């Protein structure tokens, strides 16, 4: 009877009152305050509100039923396809929507509806991948910062591929708790590409030089990423596969991997290029002078002119102590050992290789110098000096009028300290002041002190 009276009142009520009435009726339905007949009539009212000319009533229903697990499923499905201010409430919270429904709503919704889906507390890999493929930029930024979203590796790479020049999206992805090695490499490549385009457009450098710098940056980043992975893990293999697909897997990168001591990345590179198993590759790489290594090198399609460089690098790595650096830096002893081997061989065909090695040597020397300087700075860093309080302008006149030589007995424990300013070009010989607690002589430059007090 109450629901029937509500229906009669509802027909002529204003939009705001209808919204309030719908909210009260929905709460009564959820709380179980209606009998079975009343619940059926109330559901009929809810579905009739879907055709209401004002969205306020539907928005009231969405606010009430959004997080309810016992809401009418058909009503939730209808509200999820409504206009954004109604559907976003349901899309972000309702537990009754399946993955297929969420994907369908993302396909037909605007960026706000897609962002509401991306904000859900948990997202399956299927929904995350669908958003990565079709969602707008704003929704992808929300998806990237949502740690509850199960984002597959290929979905993150697709997001970067679609919006590679969007710094906000790249920053959001970098803020995630864990990123696969392939995604980090894709982020580096996108950043290098954008910076290169910017430098060329503003005539800061030529295209060829910009692309050379970008390639060096990508190669260095690949070494750093590989250094953070376990030795010949699935992540290293996936990184090699990504580098090949993206066109970054070059002979120069493979040689840099050895010169950095990243033998696992080199082995993964050969495995990716030849299709051979990792154990077999590791056995062949362990004996670089064998015909088996020469065969697998040729099968990988590596340039013949660099074959001896790879042999020399593997031999040097076997003789030198194993060092795995977290920063993936070039190892100067390995480079110098390869250069010595090239000079001893006397082969004139290695001139281009020697030029490449010299460039690597310069980079390694520069990085080593930077590390030494930073270490020296940290070792010899002076203790922090106490902050000196500036002299107030009101004290300037008394201090200037005070005698230069103050007797030790006249020194007050509460007197403000005298701060010496920077020395002038030709300072006049200044007298000394003996303190009561120390025999240290303090030289006071009156000209510099006066300038400092006036400036204060």
One Martini backbone bead per residue (centre of mass of N, CA, C, O) as a GRO file, in nm:
protein
  456
    1UNK     BB    1   0.057   0.063  -0.020
    2UNK     BB    2   0.298   0.255  -0.001
    3UNK     BB    3   0.400   0.217  -0.294
    4UNK     BB    4   0.142   0.316  -0.432
    5UNK     BB    5   0.151   0.600  -0.313
    6UNK     BB    6   0.426   0.668  -0.431
    7UNK     BB    7   0.346   0.647  -0.729
    8UNK     BB    8   0.133   0.872  -0.724
    9UNK     BB    9   0.329   1.093  -0.629
   10UNK     BB   10   0.558   1.065  -0.846
   11UNK     BB   11   0.417   1.182  -1.107
   12UNK     BB   12   0.405   1.504  -0.972
   13UNK     BB   13   0.690   1.535  -0.894
   14UNK     BB   14   0.972   1.670  -0.868
   15UNK     BB   15   1.293   1.596  -0.935
   16UNK     BB   16   1.412   1.617  -0.648
   17UNK     BB   17   1.192   1.448  -0.509
   18UNK     BB   18   1.234   1.192  -0.674
   19UNK     BB   19   1.521   1.141  -0.579
   20UNK     BB   20   1.455   1.115  -0.277
   21UNK     BB   21   1.248   0.887  -0.307
   22UNK     BB   22   1.440   0.681  -0.445
   23UNK     BB   23   1.641   0.664  -0.208
   24UNK     BB   24   1.443   0.563   0.008
   25UNK     BB   25   1.342   0.310  -0.145
   26UNK     BB   26   1.620   0.175  -0.182
   27UNK     BB   27   1.687   0.143   0.120
   28UNK     BB   28   1.440  -0.026   0.190
   29UNK     BB   29   1.515  -0.258   0.000
   30UNK     BB   30   1.796  -0.326   0.128
   31UNK     BB   31   1.689  -0.351   0.440
   32UNK     BB   32   1.406  -0.517   0.439
   33UNK     BB   33   1.124  -0.324   0.479
   34UNK     BB   34   0.990  -0.509   0.266
   35UNK     BB   35   0.782  -0.692   0.125
   36UNK     BB   36   0.737  -0.884  -0.140
   37UNK     BB   37   0.539  -0.695  -0.286
   38UNK     BB   38   0.701  -0.434  -0.238
   39UNK     BB   39   0.958  -0.522  -0.394
   40UNK     BB   40   0.828  -0.551  -0.669
   41UNK     BB   41   0.720  -0.258  -0.692
   42UNK     BB   42   0.993  -0.119  -0.652
   43UNK     BB   43   1.130  -0.232  -0.906
   44UNK     BB   44   0.935  -0.098  -1.101
   45UNK     BB   45   1.020   0.186  -1.023
   46UNK     BB   46   1.315   0.168  -1.100
   47UNK     BB   47   1.267   0.105  -1.406
   48UNK     BB   48   1.100   0.364  -1.461
   49UNK     BB   49   1.342   0.564  -1.397
   50UNK     BB   50   1.507   0.515  -1.666
   51UNK     BB   51   1.282   0.724  -1.816
   52UNK     BB   52   1.359   0.971  -1.688
   53UNK     BB   53   1.421   1.300  -1.775
   54UNK     BB   54   1.580   1.297  -1.512
   55UNK     BB   55   1.899   1.211  -1.363
   56UNK     BB   56   1.855   1.223  -1.051
   57UNK     BB   57   1.720   0.951  -0.992
   58UNK     BB   58   1.943   0.769  -1.115
   59UNK     BB   59   2.167   0.878  -0.933
   60UNK     BB   60   2.039   0.782  -0.668
   61UNK     BB   61   2.048   0.483  -0.741
   62UNK     BB   62   2.355   0.464  -0.788
   63UNK     BB   63   2.443   0.551  -0.500
   64UNK     BB   64   2.292   0.311  -0.352
   65UNK     BB   65   2.377   0.048  -0.552
   66UNK     BB   66   2.685   0.040  -0.619
   67UNK     BB   67   2.793  -0.141  -0.347
   68UNK     BB   68   2.575  -0.361  -0.386
   69UNK     BB   69   2.533  -0.715  -0.387
   70UNK     BB   70   2.183  -0.704  -0.384
   71UNK     BB   71   2.129  -0.583  -0.637
   72UNK     BB   72   1.980  -0.542  -0.927
   73UNK     BB   73   2.132  -0.651  -1.207
   74UNK     BB   74   1.966  -0.506  -1.429
   75UNK     BB   75   1.995  -0.222  -1.311
   76UNK     BB   76   2.303  -0.207  -1.319
   77UNK     BB   77   2.334  -0.246  -1.626
   78UNK     BB   78   2.173   0.010  -1.699
   79UNK     BB   79   2.343   0.221  -1.538
   80UNK     BB   80   2.620   0.155  -1.686
   81UNK     BB   81   2.480   0.284  -1.970
   82UNK     BB   82   2.467   0.558  -1.890
   83UNK     BB   83   2.544   0.841  -1.812
   84UNK     BB   84   2.825   0.941  -1.657
   85UNK     BB   85   2.706   1.047  -1.374
   86UNK     BB   86   2.587   0.751  -1.338
   87UNK     BB   87   2.786   0.521  -1.435
   88UNK     BB   88   3.045   0.580  -1.265
   89UNK     BB   89   2.939   0.472  -0.993
   90UNK     BB   90   2.908   0.175  -1.090
   91UNK     BB   91   3.181   0.115  -1.236
   92UNK     BB   92   3.362   0.165  -0.967
   93UNK     BB   93   3.180  -0.048  -0.749
   94UNK     BB   94   3.037  -0.279  -0.870
   95UNK     BB   95   3.018  -0.641  -0.817
   96UNK     BB   96   2.809  -0.726  -1.071
   97UNK     BB   97   3.023  -0.680  -1.282
   98UNK     BB   98   3.159  -0.802  -1.547
   99UNK     BB   99   3.409  -0.814  -1.770
  100UNK     BB  100   3.228  -0.788  -2.020
  101UNK     BB  101   3.076  -0.536  -1.924
  102UNK     BB  102   3.321  -0.350  -1.885
  103UNK     BB  103   3.422  -0.363  -2.177
  104UNK     BB  104   3.165  -0.251  -2.306
  105UNK     BB  105   3.160   0.020  -2.149
  106UNK     BB  106   3.440   0.114  -2.252
  107UNK     BB  107   3.364   0.121  -2.559
  108UNK     BB  108   3.105   0.338  -2.514
  109UNK     BB  109   3.261   0.525  -2.343
  110UNK     BB  110   3.411   0.766  -2.198
  111UNK     BB  111   3.674   0.881  -2.016
  112UNK     BB  112   3.518   0.874  -1.744
  113UNK     BB  113   3.421   0.582  -1.758
  114UNK     BB  114   3.704   0.459  -1.793
  115UNK     BB  115   3.817   0.573  -1.526
  116UNK     BB  116   3.619   0.426  -1.341
  117UNK     BB  117   3.721   0.145  -1.412
  118UNK     BB  118   4.025   0.202  -1.338
  119UNK     BB  119   3.936   0.254  -1.016
  120UNK     BB  120   3.907  -0.012  -0.931
  121UNK     BB  121   4.018  -0.216  -0.688
  122UNK     BB  122   3.981  -0.443  -0.912
  123UNK     BB  123   4.159  -0.588  -1.200
  124UNK     BB  124   4.170  -0.764  -1.464
  125UNK     BB  125   4.359  -0.846  -1.732
  126UNK     BB  126   4.133  -0.808  -1.944
  127UNK     BB  127   4.048  -0.518  -1.871
  128UNK     BB  128   4.325  -0.388  -1.884
  129UNK     BB  129   4.380  -0.457  -2.183
  130UNK     BB  130   4.136  -0.308  -2.299
  131UNK     BB  131   4.214  -0.028  -2.198
  132UNK     BB  132   4.493  -0.016  -2.338
  133UNK     BB  133   4.352  -0.019  -2.631
  134UNK     BB  134   4.086   0.209  -2.591
  135UNK     BB  135   4.162   0.418  -2.404
  136UNK     BB  136   4.219   0.704  -2.280
  137UNK     BB  137   4.461   0.887  -2.141
  138UNK     BB  138   4.329   0.942  -1.863
  139UNK     BB  139   4.262   0.643  -1.803
  140UNK     BB  140   4.559   0.539  -1.815
  141UNK     BB  141   4.664   0.696  -1.577
  142UNK     BB  142   4.477   0.565  -1.372
  143UNK     BB  143   4.567   0.273  -1.429
  144UNK     BB  144   4.870   0.310  -1.351
  145UNK     BB  145   4.807   0.401  -1.037
  146UNK     BB  146   4.660   0.126  -1.004
  147UNK     BB  147   4.750  -0.140  -0.799
  148UNK     BB  148   4.481  -0.322  -0.845
  149UNK     BB  149   4.582  -0.360  -1.127
  150UNK     BB  150   4.621  -0.621  -1.363
  151UNK     BB  151   4.904  -0.564  -1.548
  152UNK     BB  152   5.021  -0.653  -1.821
  153UNK     BB  153   5.297  -0.627  -2.010
  154UNK     BB  154   5.159  -0.577  -2.291
  155UNK     BB  155   4.977  -0.345  -2.191
  156UNK     BB  156   5.197  -0.143  -2.116
  157UNK     BB  157   5.326  -0.133  -2.399
  158UNK     BB  158   5.069  -0.029  -2.538
  159UNK     BB  159   5.052   0.239  -2.390
  160UNK     BB  160   5.325   0.343  -2.493
  161UNK     BB  161   5.262   0.319  -2.796
  162UNK     BB  162   5.021   0.523  -2.798
  163UNK     BB  163   5.172   0.727  -2.555
  164UNK     BB  164   5.493   0.806  -2.582
  165UNK     BB  165   5.462   1.147  -2.549
  166UNK     BB  166   5.359   1.102  -2.243
  167UNK     BB  167   5.475   1.195  -1.939
  168UNK     BB  168   5.248   1.119  -1.737
  169UNK     BB  169   5.232   0.819  -1.809
  170UNK     BB  170   5.524   0.745  -1.753
  171UNK     BB  171   5.520   0.831  -1.455
  172UNK     BB  172   5.295   0.638  -1.366
  173UNK     BB  173   5.447   0.376  -1.436
  174UNK     BB  174   5.703   0.433  -1.256
  175UNK     BB  175   5.520   0.423  -0.981
  176UNK     BB  176   5.519   0.138  -0.974
  177UNK     BB  177   5.617  -0.131  -0.789
  178UNK     BB  178   5.626  -0.300  -1.072
  179UNK     BB  179   5.853  -0.362  -1.351
  180UNK     BB  180   5.930  -0.475  -1.630
  181UNK     BB  181   6.196  -0.475  -1.837
  182UNK     BB  182   6.042  -0.405  -2.099
  183UNK     BB  183   5.903  -0.148  -1.994
  184UNK     BB  184   6.157   0.011  -1.924
  185UNK     BB  185   6.267   0.009  -2.213
  186UNK     BB  186   6.023   0.155  -2.340
  187UNK     BB  187   6.049   0.416  -2.176
  188UNK     BB  188   6.328   0.494  -2.276
  189UNK     BB  189   6.262   0.506  -2.578
  190UNK     BB  190   6.043   0.725  -2.559
  191UNK     BB  191   6.215   0.945  -2.428
  192UNK     BB  192   6.438   0.958  -2.644
  193UNK     BB  193   6.254   1.031  -2.878
  194UNK     BB  194   6.140   1.297  -2.767
  195UNK     BB  195   6.412   1.443  -2.720
  196UNK     BB  196   6.507   1.431  -3.009
  197UNK     BB  197   6.276   1.587  -3.141
  198UNK     BB  198   6.316   1.845  -2.976
  199UNK     BB  199   6.613   1.908  -3.060
  200UNK     BB  200   6.554   1.923  -3.368
  201UNK     BB  201   6.322   2.135  -3.376
  202UNK     BB  202   6.527   2.353  -3.213
  203UNK     BB  203   6.822   2.333  -3.329
  204UNK     BB  204   7.040   2.181  -3.132
  205UNK     BB  205   7.056   1.938  -3.344
  206UNK     BB  206   7.115   1.686  -3.532
  207UNK     BB  207   6.970   1.398  -3.621
  208UNK     BB  208   7.216   1.208  -3.608
  209UNK     BB  209   7.312   1.291  -3.324
  210UNK     BB  210   7.048   1.236  -3.173
  211UNK     BB  211   7.033   0.930  -3.244
  212UNK     BB  212   7.299   0.852  -3.113
  213UNK     BB  213   7.225   0.937  -2.826
  214UNK     BB  214   6.972   0.762  -2.804
  215UNK     BB  215   7.114   0.490  -2.845
  216UNK     BB  216   7.305   0.509  -2.605
  217UNK     BB  217   7.081   0.533  -2.393
  218UNK     BB  218   6.946   0.262  -2.452
  219UNK     BB  219   7.192   0.082  -2.401
  220UNK     BB  220   7.244   0.167  -2.109
  221UNK     BB  221   6.967   0.090  -2.002
  222UNK     BB  222   6.986  -0.211  -2.071
  223UNK     BB  223   7.216  -0.266  -1.871
  224UNK     BB  224   7.072  -0.177  -1.615
  225UNK     BB  225   6.837  -0.374  -1.639
  226UNK     BB  226   7.005  -0.635  -1.653
  227UNK     BB  227   7.145  -0.594  -1.371
  228UNK     BB  228   6.850  -0.632  -1.219
  229UNK     BB  229   6.867  -0.920  -1.312
  230UNK     BB  230   6.876  -1.233  -1.331
  231UNK     BB  231   7.053  -1.488  -1.430
  232UNK     BB  232   6.910  -1.606  -1.685
  233UNK     BB  233   6.615  -1.522  -1.704
  234UNK     BB  234   6.302  -1.459  -1.812
  235UNK     BB  235   6.355  -1.152  -1.819
  236UNK     BB  236   6.598  -1.159  -2.007
  237UNK     BB  237   6.454  -1.298  -2.243
  238UNK     BB  238   6.234  -1.080  -2.275
  239UNK     BB  239   6.429  -0.847  -2.333
  240UNK     BB  240   6.551  -0.965  -2.592
  241UNK     BB  241   6.283  -0.985  -2.745
  242UNK     BB  242   6.213  -0.685  -2.737
  243UNK     BB  243   6.470  -0.575  -2.874
  244UNK     BB  244   6.411  -0.718  -3.139
  245UNK     BB  245   6.128  -0.605  -3.209
  246UNK     BB  246   6.232  -0.290  -3.171
  247UNK     BB  247   6.536  -0.276  -3.306
  248UNK     BB  248   6.778  -0.291  -3.059
  249UNK     BB  249   6.919  -0.560  -3.159
  250UNK     BB  250   7.253  -0.531  -3.175
  251UNK     BB  251   7.588  -0.569  -3.202
  252UNK     BB  252   7.659  -0.334  -3.013
  253UNK     BB  253   7.488  -0.436  -2.775
  254UNK     BB  254   7.624  -0.712  -2.741
  255UNK     BB  255   7.908  -0.596  -2.688
  256UNK     BB  256   7.834  -0.424  -2.444
  257UNK     BB  257   7.749  -0.657  -2.264
  258UNK     BB  258   8.033  -0.773  -2.237
  259UNK     BB  259   8.178  -0.504  -2.143
  260UNK     BB  260   7.974  -0.519  -1.876
  261UNK     BB  261   7.932  -0.837  -1.794
  262UNK     BB  262   7.659  -0.935  -1.964
  263UNK     BB  263   7.628  -1.256  -2.042
  264UNK     BB  264   7.324  -1.315  -2.021
  265UNK     BB  265   7.236  -1.122  -2.250
  266UNK     BB  266   7.408  -1.253  -2.470
  267UNK     BB  267   7.280  -1.534  -2.453
  268UNK     BB  268   6.990  -1.437  -2.506
  269UNK     BB  269   7.051  -1.327  -2.785
  270UNK     BB  270   7.137  -1.594  -2.919
  271UNK     BB  271   6.875  -1.745  -2.853
  272UNK     BB  272   6.684  -1.550  -3.007
  273UNK     BB  273   6.835  -1.572  -3.296
  274UNK     BB  274   6.846  -1.911  -3.305
  275UNK     BB  275   6.656  -2.100  -3.100
  276UNK     BB  276   6.826  -2.191  -2.877
  277UNK     BB  277   6.915  -2.311  -2.593
  278UNK     BB  278   7.060  -2.195  -2.303
  279UNK     BB  279   7.259  -2.427  -2.239
  280UNK     BB  280   7.396  -2.448  -2.513
  281UNK     BB  281   7.491  -2.158  -2.527
  282UNK     BB  282   7.666  -2.161  -2.269
  283UNK     BB  283   7.866  -2.378  -2.370
  284UNK     BB  284   7.971  -2.216  -2.621
  285UNK     BB  285   8.060  -1.953  -2.471
  286UNK     BB  286   8.281  -2.091  -2.286
  287UNK     BB  287   8.415  -2.147  -2.596
  288UNK     BB  288   8.527  -1.913  -2.816
  289UNK     BB  289   8.748  -2.100  -2.988
  290UNK     BB  290   8.535  -2.260  -3.109
  291UNK     BB  291   8.337  -2.379  -3.367
  292UNK     BB  292   8.065  -2.355  -3.222
  293UNK     BB  293   8.068  -2.050  -3.176
  294UNK     BB  294   8.098  -1.972  -3.474
  295UNK     BB  295   7.828  -2.100  -3.560
  296UNK     BB  296   7.633  -1.942  -3.372
  297UNK     BB  297   7.719  -1.665  -3.470
  298UNK     BB  298   7.633  -1.704  -3.766
  299UNK     BB  299   7.335  -1.786  -3.707
  300UNK     BB  300   7.267  -1.496  -3.574
  301UNK     BB  301   7.381  -1.269  -3.784
  302UNK     BB  302   7.649  -1.167  -3.724
  303UNK     BB  303   7.916  -0.986  -3.778
  304UNK     BB  304   8.226  -1.079  -3.891
  305UNK     BB  305   8.400  -0.825  -3.797
  306UNK     BB  306   8.316  -0.895  -3.471
  307UNK     BB  307   8.413  -1.176  -3.381
  308UNK     BB  308   8.687  -1.114  -3.235
  309UNK     BB  309   8.571  -0.931  -3.020
  310UNK     BB  310   8.404  -1.151  -2.878
  311UNK     BB  311   8.637  -1.333  -2.815
  312UNK     BB  312   8.805  -1.134  -2.647
  313UNK     BB  313   8.585  -1.071  -2.434
  314UNK     BB  314   8.544  -1.361  -2.325
  315UNK     BB  315   8.838  -1.404  -2.243
  316UNK     BB  316   8.859  -1.164  -2.045
  317UNK     BB  317   8.626  -1.253  -1.855
  318UNK     BB  318   8.764  -1.525  -1.770
  319UNK     BB  319   9.023  -1.380  -1.635
  320UNK     BB  320   8.860  -1.196  -1.487
  321UNK     BB  321   8.698  -1.087  -1.235
  322UNK     BB  322   8.392  -1.104  -1.108
  323UNK     BB  323   8.164  -0.828  -1.197
  324UNK     BB  324   7.854  -0.694  -1.064
  325UNK     BB  325   7.691  -0.420  -1.165
  326UNK     BB  326   7.410  -0.221  -1.104
  327UNK     BB  327   7.473   0.006  -1.341
  328UNK     BB  328   7.594  -0.118  -1.610
  329UNK     BB  329   7.886  -0.068  -1.658
  330UNK     BB  330   8.168  -0.029  -1.802
  331UNK     BB  331   8.463  -0.231  -1.836
  332UNK     BB  332   8.779  -0.130  -1.865
  333UNK     BB  333   8.954  -0.393  -1.863
  334UNK     BB  334   8.807  -0.526  -2.101
  335UNK     BB  335   8.857  -0.314  -2.316
  336UNK     BB  336   9.171  -0.315  -2.295
  337UNK     BB  337   9.205  -0.613  -2.368
  338UNK     BB  338   9.080  -0.596  -2.652
  339UNK     BB  339   9.273  -0.383  -2.762
  340UNK     BB  340   9.532  -0.550  -2.733
  341UNK     BB  341   9.443  -0.778  -2.921
  342UNK     BB  342   9.410  -0.600  -3.172
  343UNK     BB  343   9.708  -0.501  -3.180
  344UNK     BB  344   9.848  -0.782  -3.193
  345UNK     BB  345   9.717  -0.886  -3.460
  346UNK     BB  346   9.742  -0.662  -3.704
  347UNK     BB  347   9.456  -0.598  -3.814
  348UNK     BB  348   9.321  -0.372  -4.044
  349UNK     BB  349   9.006  -0.461  -4.024
  350UNK     BB  350   8.988  -0.334  -3.709
  351UNK     BB  351   8.945  -0.022  -3.717
  352UNK     BB  352   8.640   0.009  -3.655
  353UNK     BB  353   8.655  -0.144  -3.387
  354UNK     BB  354   8.856   0.042  -3.245
  355UNK     BB  355   8.680   0.292  -3.254
  356UNK     BB  356   8.454   0.174  -3.079
  357UNK     BB  357   8.636   0.108  -2.832
  358UNK     BB  358   8.726   0.399  -2.780
  359UNK     BB  359   8.447   0.499  -2.707
  360UNK     BB  360   8.407   0.309  -2.470
  361UNK     BB  361   8.658   0.401  -2.313
  362UNK     BB  362   8.569   0.693  -2.270
  363UNK     BB  363   8.312   0.627  -2.114
  364UNK     BB  364   8.445   0.460  -1.887
  365UNK     BB  365   8.640   0.680  -1.786
  366UNK     BB  366   8.429   0.888  -1.715
  367UNK     BB  367   8.270   0.716  -1.511
  368UNK     BB  368   8.508   0.660  -1.323
  369UNK     BB  369   8.566   0.954  -1.252
  370UNK     BB  370   8.293   1.015  -1.125
  371UNK     BB  371   8.306   0.805  -0.898
  372UNK     BB  372   8.561   0.913  -0.763
  373UNK     BB  373   8.460   1.196  -0.698
  374UNK     BB  374   8.217   1.108  -0.528
  375UNK     BB  375   8.383   0.952  -0.319
  376UNK     BB  376   8.559   1.189  -0.226
  377UNK     BB  377   8.332   1.370  -0.133
  378UNK     BB  378   8.219   1.175   0.085
  379UNK     BB  379   8.492   1.152   0.250
  380UNK     BB  380   8.554   1.492   0.253
  381UNK     BB  381   8.315   1.589   0.396
  382UNK     BB  382   8.219   1.832   0.579
  383UNK     BB  383   8.102   1.939   0.850
  384UNK     BB  384   7.837   2.083   0.960
  385UNK     BB  385   7.768   2.402   1.001
  386UNK     BB  386   7.665   2.629   1.199
  387UNK     BB  387   7.414   2.843   1.222
  388UNK     BB  388   7.421   3.184   1.168
  389UNK     BB  389   7.312   3.458   1.307
  390UNK     BB  390   7.198   3.742   1.219
  391UNK     BB  391   7.248   4.073   1.240
  392UNK     BB  392   7.084   4.315   1.363
  393UNK     BB  393   7.029   4.642   1.280
  394UNK     BB  394   7.013   4.751   1.582
  395UNK     BB  395   7.325   4.644   1.644
  396UNK     BB  396   7.519   4.810   1.466
  397UNK     BB  397   7.594   5.063   1.629
  398UNK     BB  398   7.714   4.936   1.891
  399UNK     BB  399   7.935   4.768   1.749
  400UNK     BB  400   8.080   5.004   1.601
  401UNK     BB  401   8.126   5.166   1.883
  402UNK     BB  402   8.300   4.964   1.979
  403UNK     BB  403   8.575   4.845   2.082
  404UNK     BB  404   8.817   4.650   1.947
  405UNK     BB  405   8.940   4.613   2.233
  406UNK     BB  406   8.846   4.362   2.455
  407UNK     BB  407   8.834   4.271   2.752
  408UNK     BB  408   8.805   3.972   2.899
  409UNK     BB  409   8.633   4.070   3.150
  410UNK     BB  410   8.407   4.224   2.962
  411UNK     BB  411   8.292   3.973   2.865
  412UNK     BB  412   7.986   3.851   2.772
  413UNK     BB  413   7.782   3.570   2.767
  414UNK     BB  414   7.532   3.739   2.612
  415UNK     BB  415   7.677   3.822   2.376
  416UNK     BB  416   7.691   3.873   2.060
  417UNK     BB  417   7.823   3.750   1.792
  418UNK     BB  418   8.095   3.795   1.578
  419UNK     BB  419   8.080   3.843   1.228
  420UNK     BB  420   8.273   3.759   0.961
  421UNK     BB  421   8.344   3.867   0.666
  422UNK     BB  422   8.457   3.895   0.371
  423UNK     BB  423   8.739   3.952   0.218
  424UNK     BB  424   8.922   4.185   0.090
  425UNK     BB  425   9.168   4.261  -0.118
  426UNK     BB  426   9.311   4.475   0.115
  427UNK     BB  427   9.363   4.409   0.420
  428UNK     BB  428   9.389   4.522   0.718
  429UNK     BB  429   9.544   4.506   1.000
  430UNK     BB  430   9.422   4.315   1.261
  431UNK     BB  431   9.332   4.275   1.557
  432UNK     BB  432   9.299   4.099   1.859
  433UNK     BB  433   9.094   3.855   2.045
  434UNK     BB  434   9.062   3.749   2.374
  435UNK     BB  435   8.929   3.498   2.520
  436UNK     BB  436   8.824   3.341   2.815
  437UNK     BB  437   8.819   3.024   2.685
  438UNK     BB  438   9.041   3.111   2.467
  439UNK     BB  439   9.352   3.142   2.258
  440UNK     BB  440   9.214   3.233   2.004
  441UNK     BB  441   9.256   3.421   1.719
  442UNK     BB  442   9.063   3.703   1.599
  443UNK     BB  443   8.986   3.835   1.286
  444UNK     BB  444   8.882   4.174   1.206
  445UNK     BB  445   8.689   4.315   0.945
  446UNK     BB  446   8.554   4.620   0.929
  447UNK     BB  447   8.456   4.661   0.637
  448UNK     BB  448   8.301   4.393   0.607
  449UNK     BB  449   8.121   4.428   0.858
  450UNK     BB  450   7.975   4.684   0.769
  451UNK     BB  451   7.847   4.567   0.509
  452UNK     BB  452   7.685   4.341   0.650
  453UNK     BB  453   7.516   4.521   0.840
  454UNK     BB  454   7.383   4.692   0.623
  455UNK     BB  455   7.253   4.454   0.467
  456UNK     BB  456   7.083   4.359   0.725
   0.00000   0.00000   0.00000
